Each structure stands twice: as structure tokens, then as C-alpha cells.
C-alpha atoms as one frame of an Amber mdcrd trajectory, in Angstrom:
protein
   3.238  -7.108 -12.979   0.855  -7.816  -9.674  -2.486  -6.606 -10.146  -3.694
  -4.369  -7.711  -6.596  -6.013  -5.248  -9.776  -4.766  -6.157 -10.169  -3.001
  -2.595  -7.118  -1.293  -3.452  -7.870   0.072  -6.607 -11.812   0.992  -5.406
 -10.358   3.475  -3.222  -8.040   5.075  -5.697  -9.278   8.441  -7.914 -10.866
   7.067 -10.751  -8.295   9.046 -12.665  -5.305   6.863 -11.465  -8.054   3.805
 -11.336  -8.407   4.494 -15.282  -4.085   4.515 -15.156  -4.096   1.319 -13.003
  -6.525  -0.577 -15.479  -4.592   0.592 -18.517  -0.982  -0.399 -17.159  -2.204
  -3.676 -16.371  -3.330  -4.219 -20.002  -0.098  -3.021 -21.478   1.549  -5.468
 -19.199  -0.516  -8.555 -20.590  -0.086  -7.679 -24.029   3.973  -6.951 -23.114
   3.849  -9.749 -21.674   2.221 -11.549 -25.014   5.321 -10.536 -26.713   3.849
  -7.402 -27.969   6.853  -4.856 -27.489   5.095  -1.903 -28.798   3.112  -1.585
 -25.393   6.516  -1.664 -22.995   7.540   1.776 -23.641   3.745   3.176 -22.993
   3.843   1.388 -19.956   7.019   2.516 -19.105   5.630   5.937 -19.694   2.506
   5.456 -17.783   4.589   4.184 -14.648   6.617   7.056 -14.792   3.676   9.255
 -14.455   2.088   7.427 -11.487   5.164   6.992  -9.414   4.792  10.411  -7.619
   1.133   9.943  -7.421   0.928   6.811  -6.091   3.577   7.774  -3.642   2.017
  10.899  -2.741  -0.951   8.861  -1.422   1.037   6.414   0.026   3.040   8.790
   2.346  -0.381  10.346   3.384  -2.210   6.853   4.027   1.616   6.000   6.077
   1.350   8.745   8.083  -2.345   8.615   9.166  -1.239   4.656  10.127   1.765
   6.316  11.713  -0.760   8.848  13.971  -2.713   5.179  15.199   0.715   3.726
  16.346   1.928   6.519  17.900  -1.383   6.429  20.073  -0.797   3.317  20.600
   2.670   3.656  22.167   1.708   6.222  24.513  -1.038   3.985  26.238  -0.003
   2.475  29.442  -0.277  -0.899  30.334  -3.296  -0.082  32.560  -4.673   1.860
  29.312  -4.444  -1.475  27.502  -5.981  -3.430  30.653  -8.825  -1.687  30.160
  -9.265  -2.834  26.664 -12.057  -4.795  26.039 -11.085  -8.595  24.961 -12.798
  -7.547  21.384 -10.538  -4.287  21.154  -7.203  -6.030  22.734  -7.614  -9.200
  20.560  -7.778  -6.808  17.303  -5.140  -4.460  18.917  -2.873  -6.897  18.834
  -3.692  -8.370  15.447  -3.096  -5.506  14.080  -0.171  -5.040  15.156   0.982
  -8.610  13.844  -0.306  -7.933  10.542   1.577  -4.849  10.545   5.004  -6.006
  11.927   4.684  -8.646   8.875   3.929  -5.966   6.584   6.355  -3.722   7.406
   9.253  -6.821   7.208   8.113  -7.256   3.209   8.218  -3.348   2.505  11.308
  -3.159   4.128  12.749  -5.545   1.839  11.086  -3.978  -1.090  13.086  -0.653
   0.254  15.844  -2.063  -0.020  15.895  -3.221  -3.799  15.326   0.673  -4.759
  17.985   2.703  -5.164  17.589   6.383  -5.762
């Protein structure tokens, strides 16, 4: 299991934080050999699927809003960027367009 960067989890409820922390014990001790903690953390996954996702789809769809913006500016709109805002304009979108490459491959592998 990949542990969850601490940014990440900082901005989670501490609810699913408290979750987060847990699962990633179970998995070290499952991972120890100790098969009493896979089905608890089998468990525990189950329950923060829809959760998880739930924020997820929000967080996507505020993203979603900025790139929509985005698209609608002209190229004179983006002329009149200063070098500061066109320089991180466009790293974002980089950073994104590589992002977006791994979680479509991660899509992919699910199948519901």
C-alpha cells in the first residue's frame, strides 16, 4: 500500500485521517505476515471507497471549473498574462496533462 503524502492526508477530515492512519498500519502488519489484519483492512477500504471518492469528484470538479476558464481565454487574454502568471499557467497545465496520463491508466485497471 502507498502511503498517503502528509499534505494529502492534512487536508482530509480527521475522521477519514484517523481511517487513513489505521489502514496503513493494518497494511504493515499484513504485510509482516500477520493475516488477521487483511480482512479489517479489507473492511476499512470498503468503507472509505465512497468517501474518498466523494471528495475526489468534488476536488475534480472545482479543478474542472479552473480549466474550463482557462479554455475560454483568448489568446490576447493569455497575452496579457503576466510572465509570473503565464509561466505557472502553463506549468500547471504540464503537471496536469502528466497527471491525468497516470490516472487514466489507473482507470483503466478498474472494472466496475
Amino acid at each position: 500500500m502507498v502511503p498517503i503524502p502528509e499534505p494529502m492526508l492534512t487536508g482530509l477530515p480527521k475522521e477519514l485521517q484517523d481511517k487513513v492512519q489505521l489502514l496503513e498500519s493494518m497494511a504493515a502488519l499484513a504485510k509482516a505476515g500477520n493475516t488477521a489484519a487483511e480482512e479489517p483492512m479489507r473492511q476499512l477500504m470498503a468503507e472509505m471507497v465512497p468517501v474518498a471518492a466523494k471528495g475526489l469528484a468534488t476536488t475534480l470538479r472545482e479543478i474542472t471549473k479552473v480549466f474550463a476558464e482557462l479554455g475560454g481565454l483568448s489568446t490576447e487574454d493569455v497575452r496579457a498574462l503576466t510572465d509570473e502568471e503565464l509561466k505557472a499557467t502553463y506549468q500547471l497545465l504540464g503537471a496536469v496533462g502528466e497527471s491525468v496520463m497516470t490516472l487514466n491508466n489507473k482507470v483503466a485497471e478498474i472494472k466496475l
